[in-house]
Coordinates of C-alpha atoms in Angstrom, one line a residue:
X23 CA -46.7 -34.6 -44.9
X24 CA -46.8 -31.7 -47.4
X25 CA -43.1 -31.3 -46.7
X26 CA -42.4 -34.8 -48.1
X27 CA -44.5 -33.9 -51.2
X28 CA -42.6 -30.8 -51.8
X29 CA -39.4 -32.7 -51.6
X30 CA -40.4 -35.2 -54.2
X31 CA -41.6 -32.3 -56.4
X32 CA -38.2 -30.6 -56.1
X33 CA -36.4 -33.8 -57.0
X34 CA -38.6 -34.4 -60.0
X35 CA -38.4 -30.7 -61.2
X36 CA -34.6 -30.7 -61.0
X37 CA -34.6 -33.6 -63.4
X38 CA -37.4 -32.3 -65.6
X39 CA -37.1 -28.6 -65.9
X40 CA -39.9 -28.3 -68.5
X41 CA -43.3 -29.3 -67.2
X42 CA -44.6 -30.2 -70.6
X43 CA -43.5 -30.8 -74.2
X44 CA -41.4 -28.3 -75.9
X45 CA -42.9 -25.9 -78.4
X46 CA -43.1 -27.6 -81.8
X47 CA -41.6 -25.9 -84.8
X48 CA -43.9 -23.9 -87.0
X49 CA -43.0 -25.5 -90.3
X50 CA -46.5 -26.8 -90.7
X51 CA -47.3 -23.4 -92.3
X52 CA -47.3 -24.8 -95.8
X53 CA -49.9 -27.4 -95.1
X54 CA -52.4 -25.7 -92.8
X55 CA -54.6 -24.1 -95.5
X56 CA -54.6 -27.2 -97.7
X57 CA -57.3 -29.8 -97.7
X58 CA -58.0 -31.6 -94.4
X59 CA -54.7 -32.8 -93.0
X60 CA -54.5 -36.3 -91.6
X61 CA -54.5 -36.6 -87.9
X62 CA -50.9 -37.9 -88.0
X63 CA -49.6 -34.8 -89.6
X64 CA -50.7 -32.3 -87.1
X65 CA -47.8 -30.1 -85.9
X66 CA -45.3 -32.1 -87.8
X67 CA -43.0 -31.0 -90.6
X68 CA -44.5 -31.0 -94.1
X69 CA -42.9 -31.4 -97.4
X70 CA -41.9 -28.3 -99.3
X71 CA -43.7 -29.5 -102.4
X72 CA -46.9 -27.6 -101.2
X73 CA -45.1 -24.3 -102.0
X74 CA -45.3 -21.0 -100.3
X75 CA -48.5 -19.8 -102.1
X76 CA -51.3 -22.1 -101.1
X77 CA -52.8 -23.2 -104.4
X78 CA -56.1 -24.8 -103.0
X79 CA -56.9 -21.3 -101.6
X80 CA -56.9 -18.9 -104.5
X81 CA -57.9 -16.0 -102.3
X82 CA -54.6 -16.3 -100.4
X83 CA -52.4 -16.1 -103.6
X84 CA -51.2 -12.7 -104.9
X85 CA -53.1 -11.3 -107.8
X86 CA -50.2 -12.0 -110.1
X87 CA -50.8 -15.8 -109.6
X88 CA -53.8 -15.6 -111.8
X89 CA -51.7 -15.6 -114.9
X90 CA -54.2 -17.3 -117.2
X91 CA -56.5 -14.4 -117.1
X92 CA -53.8 -11.9 -117.9
X93 CA -52.3 -14.0 -120.6
X94 CA -55.6 -14.5 -122.4
X95 CA -55.9 -10.7 -123.1
X96 CA -55.2 -10.3 -126.8
X97 CA -53.4 -7.0 -126.6
X98 CA -50.5 -7.0 -124.1
X99 CA -47.8 -4.4 -124.0
X100 CA -44.4 -6.2 -124.3
X101 CA -43.0 -4.5 -121.2
X102 CA -46.0 -5.6 -119.1
X103 CA -45.7 -9.1 -120.4
X104 CA -42.0 -9.1 -119.4
X105 CA -42.9 -7.8 -115.9
X106 CA -45.4 -10.6 -115.5
X107 CA -42.9 -13.2 -116.6
X108 CA -40.3 -11.7 -114.3
X109 CA -42.7 -11.8 -111.3
X110 CA -43.5 -15.4 -112.1
X111 CA -39.8 -16.3 -112.3
X112 CA -39.0 -14.7 -109.0
X113 CA -41.9 -16.3 -107.3
X114 CA -40.9 -19.7 -108.6
X115 CA -37.3 -19.2 -107.5
X116 CA -38.5 -18.4 -104.0
X117 CA -40.8 -21.4 -103.9
X118 CA -38.0 -23.8 -105.0
X119 CA -35.5 -22.4 -102.5
X120 CA -34.4 -25.1 -100.1
X121 CA -31.9 -23.3 -97.9
X122 CA -32.3 -20.2 -95.8
X123 CA -29.8 -18.2 -97.8
X124 CA -31.5 -19.1 -101.0
X125 CA -34.9 -18.0 -99.6
X126 CA -33.5 -14.7 -98.3
X127 CA -31.7 -14.1 -101.7
X128 CA -34.8 -14.8 -103.7
X129 CA -36.8 -12.5 -101.3
X130 CA -34.5 -9.6 -101.9
X131 CA -34.9 -9.9 -105.6
X132 CA -38.7 -10.0 -105.2
X133 CA -38.8 -6.7 -103.2
X134 CA -38.6 -4.5 -106.3
X135 CA -41.5 -6.3 -108.1
X136 CA -44.0 -7.1 -105.3
X137 CA -45.9 -4.9 -102.9
X138 CA -45.9 -5.3 -99.2
X139 CA -49.1 -7.3 -99.0
X140 CA -47.7 -9.7 -101.6
X141 CA -44.4 -9.9 -99.7
X142 CA -46.1 -10.6 -96.4
X143 CA -46.6 -14.3 -97.1
X144 CA -42.9 -14.7 -98.2
X145 CA -41.8 -12.8 -95.0
X146 CA -43.8 -15.3 -92.9
X147 CA -42.3 -18.2 -94.7
X148 CA -38.8 -16.9 -94.0
X149 CA -39.6 -16.2 -90.4
X150 CA -40.9 -19.7 -89.9
X151 CA -37.8 -21.1 -91.5
X152 CA -35.6 -19.1 -89.2
X153 CA -37.6 -20.2 -86.2
X154 CA -37.3 -23.9 -87.3
X155 CA -33.6 -23.6 -87.6
X156 CA -33.2 -21.9 -84.3
X157 CA -31.9 -18.6 -85.7
X158 CA -31.6 -15.3 -83.9
X159 CA -35.1 -14.4 -82.5
X160 CA -34.5 -10.7 -83.4
X161 CA -34.1 -11.7 -87.0
X162 CA -37.3 -13.8 -86.8
X163 CA -39.1 -10.7 -85.4
X164 CA -37.9 -8.6 -88.3
X165 CA -39.5 -10.9 -90.9
X166 CA -42.6 -11.6 -88.7
X167 CA -43.2 -7.9 -88.2
X168 CA -42.9 -7.3 -91.9
X169 CA -45.3 -10.2 -92.5
X170 CA -47.8 -8.8 -90.1
X171 CA -47.7 -5.4 -91.8
X172 CA -48.4 -6.9 -95.2
X173 CA -51.0 -9.5 -94.2
X174 CA -52.9 -7.5 -91.7
X175 CA -53.6 -4.4 -93.8
X176 CA -57.3 -4.8 -93.9
X177 CA -57.6 -5.8 -90.2
X178 CA -59.7 -8.8 -90.9
X179 CA -59.1 -12.1 -89.1
X180 CA -57.2 -14.6 -91.2
X181 CA -55.3 -17.9 -90.6
X182 CA -52.1 -16.4 -91.9
X183 CA -52.2 -13.4 -89.6
X184 CA -52.9 -15.8 -86.6
X185 CA -49.8 -17.8 -87.6
X186 CA -47.7 -14.6 -87.9
X187 CA -48.9 -13.5 -84.4
X188 CA -47.9 -16.9 -83.1
X189 CA -44.5 -16.6 -84.6
X190 CA -44.0 -13.1 -83.0
X191 CA -45.1 -14.6 -79.7
X192 CA -42.6 -17.4 -80.0
X193 CA -39.7 -15.1 -80.8
X194 CA -40.6 -12.8 -77.8
X195 CA -40.8 -15.8 -75.6
X196 CA -37.3 -16.8 -76.6
X197 CA -36.1 -13.3 -75.8
X198 CA -37.8 -13.6 -72.4
X199 CA -40.2 -10.7 -73.2
X200 CA -43.0 -12.6 -71.7
X201 CA -45.6 -9.8 -71.6
X202 CA -45.1 -9.0 -75.3
X203 CA -45.2 -12.7 -76.1
X204 CA -48.5 -13.1 -74.2
X205 CA -50.1 -10.2 -76.0
X206 CA -49.3 -11.6 -79.5
X207 CA -50.4 -15.1 -78.5
X208 CA -53.7 -14.0 -76.9
X209 CA -54.5 -12.0 -80.0
X210 CA -53.8 -15.0 -82.2
X211 CA -55.9 -17.2 -80.0
X212 CA -58.9 -14.8 -80.2
X213 CA -58.5 -14.5 -84.0
X214 CA -58.6 -18.3 -84.3
X215 CA -61.8 -18.5 -82.2
X216 CA -63.4 -15.8 -84.4
X217 CA -62.4 -17.7 -87.6
X218 CA -64.0 -20.9 -86.2
X219 CA -67.2 -19.0 -85.3
X220 CA -67.3 -17.6 -88.8
X221 CA -67.3 -21.1 -90.2
X222 CA -63.6 -21.5 -91.3
X223 CA -62.4 -25.1 -91.6
X224 CA -61.8 -26.6 -88.2
X225 CA -59.2 -28.9 -89.8
X226 CA -57.2 -25.9 -90.9
X227 CA -57.5 -24.1 -87.6
X228 CA -56.8 -26.9 -85.2
X229 CA -53.0 -27.3 -85.8
X230 CA -52.4 -23.6 -85.4
X231 CA -54.7 -23.4 -82.3
X232 CA -52.9 -26.3 -80.7
X233 CA -49.5 -24.6 -81.2
X234 CA -50.7 -21.3 -79.9
X235 CA -52.2 -22.8 -76.8
X236 CA -49.1 -24.9 -76.1
X237 CA -47.0 -21.7 -76.5
X238 CA -49.4 -19.8 -74.2
X239 CA -48.9 -22.6 -71.6
X240 CA -45.1 -22.2 -71.8
X241 CA -45.3 -18.4 -71.5
X242 CA -47.7 -18.4 -68.6
X243 CA -45.5 -21.0 -66.8
X244 CA -42.5 -18.8 -67.4
X245 CA -44.5 -15.9 -65.9
X246 CA -45.5 -18.0 -62.9
X247 CA -49.1 -18.2 -63.9
X248 CA -49.2 -22.0 -63.7
X249 CA -52.9 -22.5 -63.0
X250 CA -53.7 -20.7 -66.2
X251 CA -51.0 -22.7 -68.1
X252 CA -52.7 -25.9 -67.0
X253 CA -56.0 -24.7 -68.5
X254 CA -54.3 -24.1 -71.8
X255 CA -52.6 -27.5 -71.6
X256 CA -56.0 -29.2 -71.1
X257 CA -57.3 -27.4 -74.1
X258 CA -54.3 -28.8 -76.1
X259 CA -55.2 -32.2 -74.9
X260 CA -58.9 -31.8 -76.0
X261 CA -57.7 -30.7 -79.5
X262 CA -55.5 -33.8 -79.7
X263 CA -58.3 -36.0 -78.6
X264 CA -60.4 -34.8 -81.6
X265 CA -57.5 -35.1 -84.0
X266 CA -55.6 -38.3 -83.2
X267 CA -56.9 -41.8 -83.0
X268 CA -58.1 -42.9 -79.6
X269 CA -55.2 -44.1 -77.3
X270 CA -52.5 -43.0 -79.8
X271 CA -49.0 -42.5 -78.4
X272 CA -49.3 -38.7 -79.0
X273 CA -52.3 -38.7 -76.6
X274 CA -50.2 -40.5 -74.0
X275 CA -47.6 -37.8 -74.1
X276 CA -50.2 -35.1 -73.9
X277 CA -51.8 -36.7 -70.8
X278 CA -48.4 -36.9 -69.2
X279 CA -47.8 -33.2 -70.0
X280 CA -51.0 -32.3 -68.0
X281 CA -50.0 -34.6 -65.2
X282 CA -46.6 -33.0 -64.9
X283 CA -48.2 -29.5 -64.9
X284 CA -50.4 -30.5 -62.0
X285 CA -47.5 -31.9 -60.1
X286 CA -45.7 -28.6 -60.5
X287 CA -48.4 -26.9 -58.4
X288 CA -48.5 -29.8 -55.9
X289 CA -52.0 -30.8 -57.1
X290 CA -51.4 -34.5 -57.0
X291 CA -55.0 -35.5 -56.9
X292 CA -55.7 -33.9 -60.2
X293 CA -52.4 -35.2 -61.7
X294 CA -53.2 -38.9 -60.9
X295 CA -55.9 -39.7 -63.6
X296 CA -53.8 -38.1 -66.4
X297 CA -50.7 -40.0 -65.2
X298 CA -52.6 -43.2 -65.2
X299 CA -54.1 -42.5 -68.6
X300 CA -50.6 -41.9 -70.1
X301 CA -49.3 -45.1 -68.6
X302 CA -52.3 -47.1 -70.0
X303 CA -51.9 -45.7 -73.5
X304 CA -48.1 -46.2 -73.6
X305 CA -48.4 -49.8 -72.2
X306 CA -51.0 -50.7 -74.9
X307 CA -49.0 -49.3 -77.8
X308 CA -45.4 -49.7 -76.8
X309 CA -45.4 -52.5 -74.2
X310 CA -44.3 -52.6 -70.6
X311 CA -40.6 -52.3 -71.4
X312 CA -40.7 -49.0 -73.3
X313 CA -38.9 -45.9 -72.2
X314 CA -42.2 -43.9 -72.3
X315 CA -43.7 -46.4 -69.8
X316 CA -40.7 -46.0 -67.5
X317 CA -41.1 -42.2 -67.5
X318 CA -44.8 -42.6 -66.8
X319 CA -44.1 -44.9 -63.8
X320 CA -41.5 -42.5 -62.4
X321 CA -44.0 -39.7 -62.6
X322 CA -46.6 -41.8 -60.9
X323 CA -44.1 -42.5 -58.2
X324 CA -43.9 -38.7 -57.5
X325 CA -47.7 -38.4 -57.6
X326 CA -48.3 -41.2 -55.2
X327 CA -45.6 -39.9 -52.9
X328 CA -47.4 -36.5 -53.0
X329 CA -50.6 -38.4 -52.0
X330 CA -48.7 -40.1 -49.2
X331 CA -49.3 -43.5 -50.8
X332 CA -45.6 -44.4 -50.5
X333 CA -46.0 -48.2 -51.1
X334 CA -47.6 -47.6 -54.5
X335 CA -45.0 -44.9 -55.3
X336 CA -42.2 -47.4 -54.6
X337 CA -43.8 -50.1 -56.6
X338 CA -44.0 -47.8 -59.7
X339 CA -40.4 -46.6 -59.1
X340 CA -39.0 -50.1 -59.0
X341 CA -40.8 -51.1 -62.2
X342 CA -39.4 -48.0 -63.8
X343 CA -35.9 -48.8 -62.7
X344 CA -36.0 -52.2 -64.3
X345 CA -36.9 -50.7 -67.7
X346 CA -34.3 -48.0 -67.4
X347 CA -31.6 -50.5 -66.6
X348 CA -32.6 -52.7 -69.6
X349 CA -32.2 -49.7 -71.9
X350 CA -28.9 -48.7 -70.3
X351 CA -30.2 -45.2 -69.3
X352 CA -27.8 -44.9 -66.4
X353 CA -28.4 -41.2 -65.7
X354 CA -32.2 -41.7 -65.4
X355 CA -31.7 -44.9 -63.5
X356 CA -29.5 -43.1 -60.9
X357 CA -32.1 -40.4 -60.4
X358 CA -34.8 -43.1 -60.0
X359 CA -32.7 -44.8 -57.3
X360 CA -32.5 -41.5 -55.4
X361 CA -36.3 -41.2 -55.7
X362 CA -36.6 -44.7 -54.3
X363 CA -34.4 -43.9 -51.4
X364 CA -36.6 -40.9 -50.5
X365 CA -39.7 -43.1 -50.7
X366 CA -38.0 -45.6 -48.3
X367 CA -37.3 -42.8 -45.9
X368 CA -40.9 -41.7 -46.0
X369 CA -41.9 -45.3 -45.2
X370 CA -39.4 -45.4 -42.3
X371 CA -37.1 -47.9 -44.1
X372 CA -34.1 -45.7 -43.3
X373 CA -31.5 -48.6 -43.3
X374 CA -32.5 -49.6 -46.8
X375 CA -32.4 -46.0 -47.9
X376 CA -28.9 -45.4 -46.5
X377 CA -27.6 -48.5 -48.2
X378 CA -29.1 -47.5 -51.5
X379 CA -27.6 -44.0 -51.2
X380 CA -24.2 -45.2 -50.3
X381 CA -24.2 -47.4 -53.4
X382 CA -25.2 -44.4 -55.4
X383 CA -22.4 -42.1 -54.3
X384 CA -19.6 -43.8 -56.4
X385 CA -21.9 -43.6 -59.5
X386 CA -22.0 -39.8 -59.3
X387 CA -19.3 -37.4 -60.5
X388 CA -17.4 -35.4 -57.9
X389 CA -19.0 -31.9 -57.4
X390 CA -22.0 -32.9 -59.5
X391 CA -25.5 -31.8 -58.6
X392 CA -26.6 -35.4 -58.5
X393 CA -24.1 -36.1 -55.8
X394 CA -25.4 -33.1 -53.8
X395 CA -28.9 -34.7 -54.1
X396 CA -27.6 -38.0 -52.7
X397 CA -26.1 -36.2 -49.7
X398 CA -29.3 -34.3 -49.1
X399 CA -31.3 -37.5 -49.0
X400 CA -28.6 -39.2 -46.8
X401 CA -28.8 -36.3 -44.4
X402 CA -32.6 -36.8 -44.1
X403 CA -32.2 -40.5 -43.4
X404 CA -29.5 -40.1 -40.8
X405 CA -31.5 -37.4 -39.0
X406 CA -34.4 -39.9 -38.8
X407 CA -32.0 -42.3 -37.1
X408 CA -31.1 -39.5 -34.6
X409 CA -27.6 -39.2 -36.0
X410 CA -27.6 -35.5 -35.9
X411 CA -23.8 -34.8 -36.4
X412 CA -23.6 -37.2 -39.4
X413 CA -26.8 -35.6 -40.9
X414 CA -25.3 -32.1 -40.6
X415 CA -22.1 -33.3 -42.2
X416 CA -24.0 -34.6 -45.2
X417 CA -25.9 -31.3 -45.6
X418 CA -22.6 -29.4 -45.3
X419 CA -21.1 -31.5 -48.1
X420 CA -24.2 -30.9 -50.3
X421 CA -24.0 -27.1 -49.7
X422 CA -20.3 -27.1 -50.6
X423 CA -21.2 -28.7 -54.0
X424 CA -24.1 -26.4 -54.6
X425 CA -22.2 -23.3 -53.9
X426 CA -20.1 -23.9 -57.0
X427 CA -23.2 -24.4 -59.2
X428 CA -25.1 -21.2 -58.4
X429 CA -24.1 -19.5 -61.6
X430 CA -24.7 -22.4 -63.9
X431 CA -27.8 -23.9 -62.4
X432 CA -29.6 -21.2 -60.3
X433 CA -33.0 -22.8 -60.3
X434 CA -31.8 -26.3 -59.3
X435 CA -29.5 -24.9 -56.6
X436 CA -32.3 -22.7 -55.2
X437 CA -34.6 -25.7 -54.9
X438 CA -31.8 -27.7 -53.2
X439 CA -31.1 -24.9 -50.7
X440 CA -34.9 -24.8 -50.0
X441 CA -34.9 -28.5 -49.3
X442 CA -31.8 -28.4 -47.1
X443 CA -33.4 -25.5 -45.1
X444 CA -36.4 -27.7 -44.4
X445 CA -34.0 -30.2 -42.8
X446 CA -32.4 -27.6 -40.6
X447 CA -35.9 -26.4 -39.7
X448 CA -36.7 -29.9 -38.4
X449 CA -33.5 -29.7 -36.3
X450 CA -34.7 -26.4 -34.8
X451 CA -31.8 -24.6 -36.4
X452 CA -33.9 -21.8 -37.7
X453 CA -31.2 -19.2 -38.4
X454 CA -29.4 -21.6 -40.7
X455 CA -32.7 -22.4 -42.4
X456 CA -33.4 -18.7 -42.9
X457 CA -29.9 -18.1 -44.2
X458 CA -30.2 -20.8 -46.9
X459 CA -33.7 -19.6 -47.9
X460 CA -32.3 -16.1 -48.4
X461 CA -29.5 -17.5 -50.6
X462 CA -32.2 -19.2 -52.6
X463 CA -34.2 -16.0 -52.9
X464 CA -31.3 -14.1 -54.3
X465 CA -30.9 -16.6 -57.1
X466 CA -34.7 -16.7 -57.9
X467 CA -35.1 -12.9 -57.9
X468 CA -32.9 -12.8 -61.0
X469 CA -35.2 -15.2 -62.9
X470 CA -38.6 -13.6 -63.9
X471 CA -39.9 -17.0 -64.9
X472 CA -39.5 -18.3 -61.3
X473 CA -42.0 -15.9 -59.7
X474 CA -43.9 -18.8 -58.1
X475 CA -40.8 -20.2 -56.5
X476 CA -39.7 -16.8 -55.3
X477 CA -43.1 -16.4 -53.7
X478 CA -42.9 -19.7 -51.9
X479 CA -39.4 -19.0 -50.6
X480 CA -40.4 -15.6 -49.4
X481 CA -43.4 -17.1 -47.6
X482 CA -41.2 -19.6 -45.8
X483 CA -38.7 -16.9 -44.7
X484 CA -41.6 -14.8 -43.4
X485 CA -43.1 -17.7 -41.5
X486 CA -39.7 -18.6 -39.9
X487 CA -39.0 -15.0 -38.9
X488 CA -42.5 -14.9 -37.4
X489 CA -41.8 -18.2 -35.5
X490 CA -38.5 -16.8 -34.1
X491 CA -40.1 -13.6 -32.9
X492 CA -38.7 -11.4 -35.6
X493 CA -42.2 -10.1 -36.4
X494 CA -41.4 -6.7 -38.0
X495 CA -38.8 -8.3 -40.4
X496 CA -41.3 -11.0 -41.4
X497 CA -44.0 -8.7 -42.8
X498 CA -42.2 -7.5 -46.0
X499 CA -41.4 -11.1 -46.9
X500 CA -45.0 -12.2 -46.3
X501 CA -46.3 -9.3 -48.3
X502 CA -44.0 -10.0 -51.2
X503 CA -45.0 -13.7 -51.1
X504 CA -48.7 -12.8 -51.3
X505 CA -48.1 -10.6 -54.3
X506 CA -46.0 -13.2 -56.1
X507 CA -48.3 -16.2 -55.4
X508 CA -51.5 -14.4 -56.3
X509 CA -50.0 -13.6 -59.7
X510 CA -48.9 -17.3 -60.1
X511 CA -51.8 -19.3 -58.7
X512 CA -54.7 -16.8 -58.5
X513 CA -56.2 -15.0 -55.5
X514 CA -58.1 -18.0 -54.2
X515 CA -55.3 -20.5 -53.9
X516 CA -55.0 -22.1 -50.5
X517 CA -51.3 -21.2 -50.3
X518 CA -52.2 -17.5 -50.6
X519 CA -54.6 -18.0 -47.8
X520 CA -51.9 -19.3 -45.5
X521 CA -49.8 -16.3 -46.2
X522 CA -52.6 -13.8 -45.3
X523 CA -53.2 -15.9 -42.2
X524 CA -49.5 -15.4 -41.2
X525 CA -49.7 -11.7 -42.0
X526 CA -52.7 -11.4 -39.7
X527 CA -50.8 -13.1 -36.9
X528 CA -47.9 -10.7 -37.4
X529 CA -50.1 -7.7 -37.2
X530 CA -51.8 -9.1 -34.1
X531 CA -48.4 -9.6 -32.5
X532 CA -47.6 -6.0 -33.2
X533 CA -50.8 -4.9 -31.5
X534 CA -52.5 -3.8 -34.7
X535 CA -55.8 -5.7 -34.5
X536 CA -57.6 -3.8 -37.2
X537 CA -54.9 -4.7 -39.8
X538 CA -54.9 -8.2 -38.4
X539 CA -58.7 -8.5 -38.8
X540 CA -58.4 -7.4 -42.5
X541 CA -55.7 -10.1 -43.2
X542 CA -57.6 -12.8 -41.4
X543 CA -60.8 -11.9 -43.3
X544 CA -59.0 -12.3 -46.6
X545 CA -57.5 -15.6 -45.4
X546 CA -60.9 -16.9 -44.3
X547 CA -62.5 -16.0 -47.7
X548 CA -59.7 -17.9 -49.6
X549 CA -59.8 -20.9 -47.3
X550 CA -63.6 -21.2 -47.5
X551 CA -63.3 -21.3 -51.4
X552 CA -60.2 -23.4 -51.7
X553 CA -60.7 -25.9 -48.8
X554 CA -64.3 -25.5 -47.7
X555 CA -65.6 -23.8 -44.5
X556 CA -65.3 -27.0 -42.4
X557 CA -61.6 -27.6 -43.2
X558 CA -59.4 -27.3 -40.1
X559 CA -57.4 -24.5 -41.7
X560 CA -60.5 -22.6 -42.6
X561 CA -61.8 -23.0 -39.0
X562 CA -58.4 -21.7 -37.7
X563 CA -58.7 -18.6 -39.9
X564 CA -62.2 -18.0 -38.5
X565 CA -60.9 -18.4 -35.0
X566 CA -58.1 -15.9 -35.7
X567 CA -60.7 -13.4 -37.0
X568 CA -62.6 -13.8 -33.7
X569 CA -59.4 -13.1 -31.8
X570 CA -58.7 -9.9 -33.8
X571 CA -62.2 -8.5 -33.2
X572 CA -61.9 -9.4 -29.5
X573 CA -58.6 -7.5 -29.3
X574 CA -60.4 -4.5 -30.8
X575 CA -63.1 -4.8 -28.2
X576 CA -65.7 -5.6 -30.8
X577 CA -67.1 -8.5 -28.8
X578 CA -70.4 -8.9 -30.7
X579 CA -68.6 -9.6 -34.0
X580 CA -66.0 -11.7 -32.2
X581 CA -68.8 -13.9 -30.7
X582 CA -70.4 -14.2 -34.1
X583 CA -67.2 -15.6 -35.7
X584 CA -66.5 -17.8 -32.6
X585 CA -70.0 -19.3 -33.0
X586 CA -69.1 -20.2 -36.6
X587 CA -66.0 -22.0 -35.2
X588 CA -68.1 -24.0 -32.8
X589 CA -70.6 -25.0 -35.5
X590 CA -67.8 -26.1 -37.8
X591 CA -66.1 -28.3 -35.2
X592 CA -69.5 -29.8 -34.3
X593 CA -69.7 -31.0 -38.0
X594 CA -66.5 -33.0 -37.5
X595 CA -68.1 -35.3 -34.9
X596 CA -66.1 -37.2 -32.2
X597 CA -62.9 -36.8 -34.2
X598 CA -62.7 -33.2 -33.1
X599 CA -64.1 -33.4 -29.6
X600 CA -61.1 -31.7 -28.0
X601 CA -61.2 -28.8 -30.5
X602 CA -64.9 -28.4 -29.9
X603 CA -64.5 -28.2 -26.1
X604 CA -61.8 -25.5 -26.5
X605 CA -63.9 -23.6 -29.0
X606 CA -67.0 -23.6 -26.7
X607 CA -64.8 -22.5 -23.7
X608 CA -63.4 -19.6 -25.8
X609 CA -67.0 -18.7 -26.8
X610 CA -68.0 -18.5 -23.1
X611 CA -65.0 -16.3 -22.3
X612 CA -66.0 -13.9 -25.1
X613 CA -69.5 -13.7 -23.7
X614 CA -68.2 -12.9 -20.2
X615 CA -66.0 -10.2 -21.7
X616 CA -68.9 -8.8 -23.6
X617 CA -71.0 -8.7 -20.4
X618 CA -68.2 -7.1 -18.5
X619 CA -67.7 -4.5 -21.2
X620 CA -71.4 -3.8 -21.2
X621 CA -71.4 -3.3 -17.5
X622 CA -68.4 -1.0 -17.6
X623 CA -70.1 1.0 -20.3
X624 CA -73.3 1.4 -18.3
X625 CA -71.3 2.5 -15.3
X626 CA -69.5 5.1 -17.3
X627 CA -72.9 6.4 -18.6
X628 CA -74.2 6.5 -15.1
X629 CA -71.2 8.5 -13.9
X630 CA -71.6 10.9 -16.7
X631 CA -75.2 11.8 -15.9
X632 CA -75.7 15.4 -14.7
X633 CA -75.8 15.7 -10.9
X634 CA -79.0 17.2 -9.3
X635 CA -78.4 20.2 -6.9
X636 CA -80.2 19.1 -3.7
X637 CA -80.3 22.5 -2.1
X638 CA -81.9 24.0 -5.2
X639 CA -84.4 21.2 -5.2
X640 CA -85.3 21.9 -1.6
X641 CA -85.7 25.6 -2.3
X642 CA -88.1 24.9 -5.0

């Protein structure tokens, strides 16, 4: 039922394009180095009364701030005194500026009186203000770069440099320069870790560290490296758990962020405890009828559907619908109704699903993506009722709508094409399914942040081409899929293992057993790690490896792997009795082939022995 799980995921992702909370603004800069911030102020705007130059940390202030020392000197040259007063006036004007224009104007006046190191902090302040107000990221980078040059002159780790690096990472992320963004953010993260090791205040470091990790999660998600992004999100949650009060609403949202991230990689088992924790926290603090609780329940519906616990999924969905209806959130309610219909289809309640979907059609706008989703679900329900012509008509209507949305919503349309292709696949209309997947792939190839989706679609195209005998055409798609998904989910993800298994099958079909054996060996290693050596798919990879070595005539190695297959099925007990019988029969066939090959080899050796000359022997 992974297909059903993938469907619910695509539905949920189309409605929730961001897997976790958006990046917070960095206007906490003025409060980070001050005395321990309260837990409720982390990553939230701070009043401007703290000023640019952090008074509790004298080492962070420019030398000119220590005016008392300078004033106390009895003999001061008037011109020097005037310069000191002018610097103080300029600094005060910058600190009291409330608008961006005022800050930039004051900064320009400061440039002639302050050196680059002293201007670094002011540059950072302007960069953060620009970022907070959503200004041009190139302009943000200009001030952030200047701040870094001023603040990082001595090369020593500092909180301000870490914040500047984070700002540069954020601006590059907005510009979709993901590699540059990752470099700055990683450097900031390492610097914060060094500061903590050196004994810097944890209370000062945590807000910045949280923001850096959250930004890293967003960048890695955009690059398709979702497993790594989840690790960063979990670290974010750990920081919040040490900062906020137990069971605070902020912790509820953070738990939901992690749950959504796991759903994005179809890891519903890991997602469940975080989803349940989010629901528990929001129920305790906001009550059963809060919007946050409704969102939690909708997410749990997706998770339970992924776990094939459709009754529980429907229960949470219906409770979510009640709350959404009470709050008048009609758009969210409509999407929840579509989710519910899909759950009913999974439970075999197709009549109820069709009635719900028919009621939903008038609530959607003509040529809207939501209407397309309704017709996709309707097509699935009608096909389950063996109404093939009606099902196809629904899918054709959906495709007609989606065709007009390719330019404006490429990700959502690509996901919808992928879902429709699955339905054509179940109808054994493989060419139509392949055609739709290729259309999806064209859209995804233009989006670097969708590398994982591109890999998944390429994998399905390769598999369908393999299934329809187009073996040579399948290989480049499978190779591309392996590369993309390894970059997204790591080299030991079970999905990568399936692709290598299919590549092995393709090479074996092309009578290239050595290449096939290499692919099957990689697949087996991945499956053993990701699923365990006794999982059915791991056993299949081992079986395929035995076939490849048999095709090469390396019967001893083939027998060794086939024996592993037999041992693995024996561990399954009576539930795998048929598989065990088949595996033992195959093992016996291999042994016969090995004996036959040995006999042939001995015969050849005998024939190749030098013949004795009988006449010569008699003479002697």
